[in-house]
Amino acid sequence: MKIADLRRFVAIVQHDAHVPRAAASLDIPLAALYSTIDRLEGEVGHPLFTRAKSGWSLTAAGSLLLDEAKRQIAAAPPAVAGGKAPSGGKAKASKGKGRAPAVKGQPKPYKKRQGR
């Protein structure tokens, strides 16, 4: 189990099993949090939460994993802050003036009209 997955699991429990609030506090997409829970349930072999319309609640396997997760997180080195890469791609060099936008029905500005 990854420490990051365990941290996400603990964050869900700390937010009273409210997954959207936990995702917002972790600044990750909701789908990533759901897939983390599915992955952890696959590794444990038991469901960690009982899912109902009224809300989620922790199962017995979930409470055992919570204790273990808190122990492993306390023993792990602290998380590195600022691990996000800057968005955007490679800057492109300018290639001169460029072309004027093509307007429908007008001759192209960089070609001479063919005479008859």
PDB file of N, CA, C and O in Angstrom, residues 62-97:
ATOM      1  N   GLY A  62     -12.408  -1.478   7.710  1.00  0.00           N
ATOM      2  CA  GLY A  62     -11.987  -0.086   7.555  1.00  0.00           C
ATOM      3  C   GLY A  62     -11.400   0.490   8.820  1.00  0.00           C
ATOM      4  O   GLY A  62     -10.415   1.233   8.777  1.00  0.00           O
ATOM      5  N   SER A  63     -11.976   0.137   9.965  1.00  0.00           N
ATOM      6  CA  SER A  63     -11.430   0.660  11.224  1.00  0.00           C
ATOM      7  C   SER A  63     -10.073   0.031  11.537  1.00  0.00           C
ATOM      8  O   SER A  63      -9.189   0.691  12.089  1.00  0.00           O
ATOM      9  N   LEU A  64      -9.898  -1.250  11.171  1.00  0.00           N
ATOM     10  CA  LEU A  64      -8.574  -1.873  11.354  1.00  0.00           C
ATOM     11  C   LEU A  64      -7.541  -1.218  10.444  1.00  0.00           C
ATOM     12  O   LEU A  64      -6.404  -0.962  10.852  1.00  0.00           O
ATOM     13  N   LEU A  65      -7.946  -0.946   9.191  1.00  0.00           N
ATOM     14  CA  LEU A  65      -7.021  -0.285   8.262  1.00  0.00           C
ATOM     15  C   LEU A  65      -6.722   1.138   8.721  1.00  0.00           C
ATOM     16  O   LEU A  65      -5.609   1.615   8.541  1.00  0.00           O
ATOM     17  N   LEU A  66      -7.685   1.790   9.326  1.00  0.00           N
ATOM     18  CA  LEU A  66      -7.466   3.155   9.818  1.00  0.00           C
ATOM     19  C   LEU A  66      -6.371   3.188  10.875  1.00  0.00           C
ATOM     20  O   LEU A  66      -5.476   4.043  10.834  1.00  0.00           O
ATOM     21  N   ASP A  67      -6.414   2.247  11.815  1.00  0.00           N
ATOM     22  CA  ASP A  67      -5.360   2.190  12.835  1.00  0.00           C
ATOM     23  C   ASP A  67      -3.996   1.935  12.214  1.00  0.00           C
ATOM     24  O   ASP A  67      -3.005   2.592  12.558  1.00  0.00           O
ATOM     25  N   GLU A  68      -3.956   0.986  11.286  1.00  0.00           N
ATOM     26  CA  GLU A  68      -2.687   0.660  10.616  1.00  0.00           C
ATOM     27  C   GLU A  68      -2.201   1.831   9.770  1.00  0.00           C
ATOM     28  O   GLU A  68      -1.013   2.139   9.720  1.00  0.00           O
ATOM     29  N   ALA A  69      -3.126   2.498   9.088  1.00  0.00           N
ATOM     30  CA  ALA A  69      -2.760   3.627   8.236  1.00  0.00           C
ATOM     31  C   ALA A  69      -2.173   4.762   9.068  1.00  0.00           C
ATOM     32  O   ALA A  69      -1.168   5.375   8.678  1.00  0.00           O
ATOM     33  N   LYS A  70      -2.769   5.044  10.213  1.00  0.00           N
ATOM     34  CA  LYS A  70      -2.239   6.112  11.067  1.00  0.00           C
ATOM     35  C   LYS A  70      -0.843   5.769  11.570  1.00  0.00           C
ATOM     36  O   LYS A  70       0.026   6.641  11.646  1.00  0.00           O
ATOM     37  N   ARG A  71      -0.603   4.487  11.868  1.00  0.00           N
ATOM     38  CA  ARG A  71       0.735   4.069  12.303  1.00  0.00           C
ATOM     39  C   ARG A  71       1.756   4.236  11.175  1.00  0.00           C
ATOM     40  O   ARG A  71       2.856   4.740  11.392  1.00  0.00           O
ATOM     41  N   GLN A  72       1.380   3.807   9.974  1.00  0.00           N
ATOM     42  CA  GLN A  72       2.315   3.898   8.849  1.00  0.00           C
ATOM     43  C   GLN A  72       2.576   5.338   8.441  1.00  0.00           C
ATOM     44  O   GLN A  72       3.696   5.698   8.079  1.00  0.00           O
ATOM     45  N   ILE A  73       1.562   6.178   8.508  1.00  0.00           N
ATOM     46  CA  ILE A  73       1.745   7.590   8.149  1.00  0.00           C
ATOM     47  C   ILE A  73       2.651   8.280   9.171  1.00  0.00           C
ATOM     48  O   ILE A  73       3.507   9.093   8.809  1.00  0.00           O
ATOM     49  N   ALA A  74       2.501   7.938  10.445  1.00  0.00           N
ATOM     50  CA  ALA A  74       3.350   8.533  11.480  1.00  0.00           C
ATOM     51  C   ALA A  74       4.798   8.090  11.319  1.00  0.00           C
ATOM     52  O   ALA A  74       5.722   8.866  11.583  1.00  0.00           O
ATOM     53  N   ALA A  75       5.013   6.856  10.864  1.00  0.00           N
ATOM     54  CA  ALA A  75       6.375   6.342  10.698  1.00  0.00           C
ATOM     55  C   ALA A  75       7.015   6.800   9.397  1.00  0.00           C
ATOM     56  O   ALA A  75       8.242   6.776   9.268  1.00  0.00           O
ATOM     57  N   ALA A  76       6.220   7.239   8.428  1.00  0.00           N
ATOM     58  CA  ALA A  76       6.744   7.634   7.118  1.00  0.00           C
ATOM     59  C   ALA A  76       7.359   9.028   7.184  1.00  0.00           C
ATOM     60  O   ALA A  76       7.000   9.845   8.034  1.00  0.00           O
ATOM     61  N   PRO A  77       8.288   9.311   6.276  1.00  0.00           N
ATOM     62  CA  PRO A  77       8.842  10.676   6.219  1.00  0.00           C
ATOM     63  C   PRO A  77       7.759  11.652   5.763  1.00  0.00           C
ATOM     64  O   PRO A  77       6.796  11.252   5.105  1.00  0.00           O
ATOM     65  N   PRO A  78       7.884  12.934   6.113  1.00  0.00           N
ATOM     66  CA  PRO A  78       6.855  13.903   5.737  1.00  0.00           C
ATOM     67  C   PRO A  78       6.753  14.051   4.219  1.00  0.00           C
ATOM     68  O   PRO A  78       7.728  13.838   3.483  1.00  0.00           O
ATOM     69  N   ALA A  79       5.572  14.408   3.771  1.00  0.00           N
ATOM     70  CA  ALA A  79       5.323  14.564   2.336  1.00  0.00           C
ATOM     71  C   ALA A  79       6.070  15.776   1.799  1.00  0.00           C
ATOM     72  O   ALA A  79       6.212  16.793   2.484  1.00  0.00           O
ATOM     73  N   VAL A  80       6.531  15.677   0.571  1.00  0.00           N
ATOM     74  CA  VAL A  80       7.240  16.773  -0.078  1.00  0.00           C
ATOM     75  C   VAL A  80       6.206  17.744  -0.634  1.00  0.00           C
ATOM     76  O   VAL A  80       5.304  17.352  -1.372  1.00  0.00           O
ATOM     77  N   ALA A  81       6.332  19.011  -0.269  1.00  0.00           N
ATOM     78  CA  ALA A  81       5.382  20.019  -0.733  1.00  0.00           C
ATOM     79  C   ALA A  81       5.817  20.553  -2.094  1.00  0.00           C
ATOM     80  O   ALA A  81       6.998  20.612  -2.422  1.00  0.00           O
ATOM     81  N   GLY A  82       4.834  20.990  -2.881  1.00  0.00           N
ATOM     82  CA  GLY A  82       5.127  21.619  -4.173  1.00  0.00           C
ATOM     83  C   GLY A  82       5.581  20.642  -5.242  1.00  0.00           C
ATOM     84  O   GLY A  82       6.407  20.981  -6.066  1.00  0.00           O
ATOM     85  N   GLY A  83       5.036  19.467  -5.257  1.00  0.00           N
ATOM     86  CA  GLY A  83       5.436  18.464  -6.231  1.00  0.00           C
ATOM     87  C   GLY A  83       4.748  18.596  -7.570  1.00  0.00           C
ATOM     88  O   GLY A  83       5.009  17.836  -8.476  1.00  0.00           O
ATOM     89  N   LYS A  84       3.872  19.589  -7.729  1.00  0.00           N
ATOM     90  CA  LYS A  84       3.146  19.754  -8.973  1.00  0.00           C
ATOM     91  C   LYS A  84       4.016  20.435 -10.026  1.00  0.00           C
ATOM     92  O   LYS A  84       4.701  21.417  -9.749  1.00  0.00           O
ATOM     93  N   ALA A  85       3.986  19.911 -11.227  1.00  0.00           N
ATOM     94  CA  ALA A  85       4.732  20.513 -12.319  1.00  0.00           C
ATOM     95  C   ALA A  85       3.943  21.705 -12.860  1.00  0.00           C
ATOM     96  O   ALA A  85       2.713  21.707 -12.842  1.00  0.00           O
ATOM     97  N   PRO A  86       4.636  22.718 -13.353  1.00  0.00           N
ATOM     98  CA  PRO A  86       3.915  23.862 -13.907  1.00  0.00           C
ATOM     99  C   PRO A  86       3.167  23.450 -15.161  1.00  0.00           C
ATOM    100  O   PRO A  86       3.637  22.619 -15.938  1.00  0.00           O
ATOM    101  N   SER A  87       2.000  24.029 -15.348  1.00  0.00           N
ATOM    102  CA  SER A  87       1.213  23.680 -16.518  1.00  0.00           C
ATOM    103  C   SER A  87       1.718  24.436 -17.737  1.00  0.00           C
ATOM    104  O   SER A  87       2.423  25.428 -17.627  1.00  0.00           O
ATOM    105  N   GLY A  88       1.332  23.973 -18.907  1.00  0.00           N
ATOM    106  CA  GLY A  88       1.751  24.608 -20.151  1.00  0.00           C
ATOM    107  C   GLY A  88       2.801  23.776 -20.840  1.00  0.00           C
ATOM    108  O   GLY A  88       3.396  22.871 -20.264  1.00  0.00           O
ATOM    109  N   GLY A  89       3.027  24.066 -22.077  1.00  0.00           N
ATOM    110  CA  GLY A  89       3.982  23.295 -22.855  1.00  0.00           C
ATOM    111  C   GLY A  89       5.224  24.090 -23.166  1.00  0.00           C
ATOM    112  O   GLY A  89       5.501  25.134 -22.588  1.00  0.00           O
ATOM    113  N   LYS A  90       5.968  23.588 -24.112  1.00  0.00           N
ATOM    114  CA  LYS A  90       7.209  24.231 -24.526  1.00  0.00           C
ATOM    115  C   LYS A  90       6.873  25.480 -25.339  1.00  0.00           C
ATOM    116  O   LYS A  90       6.008  25.457 -26.205  1.00  0.00           O
ATOM    117  N   ALA A  91       7.570  26.562 -25.056  1.00  0.00           N
ATOM    118  CA  ALA A  91       7.334  27.802 -25.791  1.00  0.00           C
ATOM    119  C   ALA A  91       7.868  27.663 -27.206  1.00  0.00           C
ATOM    120  O   ALA A  91       8.929  27.099 -27.441  1.00  0.00           O
ATOM    121  N   LYS A  92       7.117  28.172 -28.164  1.00  0.00           N
ATOM    122  CA  LYS A  92       7.525  28.084 -29.564  1.00  0.00           C
ATOM    123  C   LYS A  92       8.079  29.427 -30.013  1.00  0.00           C
ATOM    124  O   LYS A  92       7.613  30.481 -29.600  1.00  0.00           O
ATOM    125  N   ALA A  93       9.063  29.361 -30.869  1.00  0.00           N
ATOM    126  CA  ALA A  93       9.669  30.583 -31.386  1.00  0.00           C
ATOM    127  C   ALA A  93       8.738  31.220 -32.410  1.00  0.00           C
ATOM    128  O   ALA A  93       7.966  30.546 -33.088  1.00  0.00           O
ATOM    129  N   SER A  94       8.816  32.521 -32.516  1.00  0.00           N
ATOM    130  CA  SER A  94       8.003  33.238 -33.490  1.00  0.00           C
ATOM    131  C   SER A  94       8.517  32.946 -34.883  1.00  0.00           C
ATOM    132  O   SER A  94       9.724  32.894 -35.129  1.00  0.00           O
ATOM    133  N   LYS A  95       7.614  32.799 -35.825  1.00  0.00           N
ATOM    134  CA  LYS A  95       8.024  32.499 -37.200  1.00  0.00           C
ATOM    135  C   LYS A  95       7.635  33.649 -38.125  1.00  0.00           C
ATOM    136  O   LYS A  95       6.979  33.452 -39.141  1.00  0.00           O
ATOM    137  N   GLY A  96       8.010  34.824 -37.776  1.00  0.00           N
ATOM    138  CA  GLY A  96       7.731  35.965 -38.644  1.00  0.00           C
ATOM    139  C   GLY A  96       6.364  36.551 -38.370  1.00  0.00           C
ATOM    140  O   GLY A  96       5.807  36.427 -37.290  1.00  0.00           O
ATOM    141  N   LYS A  97       5.807  37.209 -39.401  1.00  0.00           N
ATOM    142  CA  LYS A  97       4.531  37.890 -39.250  1.00  0.00           C
ATOM    143  C   LYS A  97       3.361  36.920 -39.161  1.00  0.00           C
ATOM    144  O   LYS A  97       2.334  37.252 -38.614  1.00  0.00           O
TER     145      LYS A  97
END
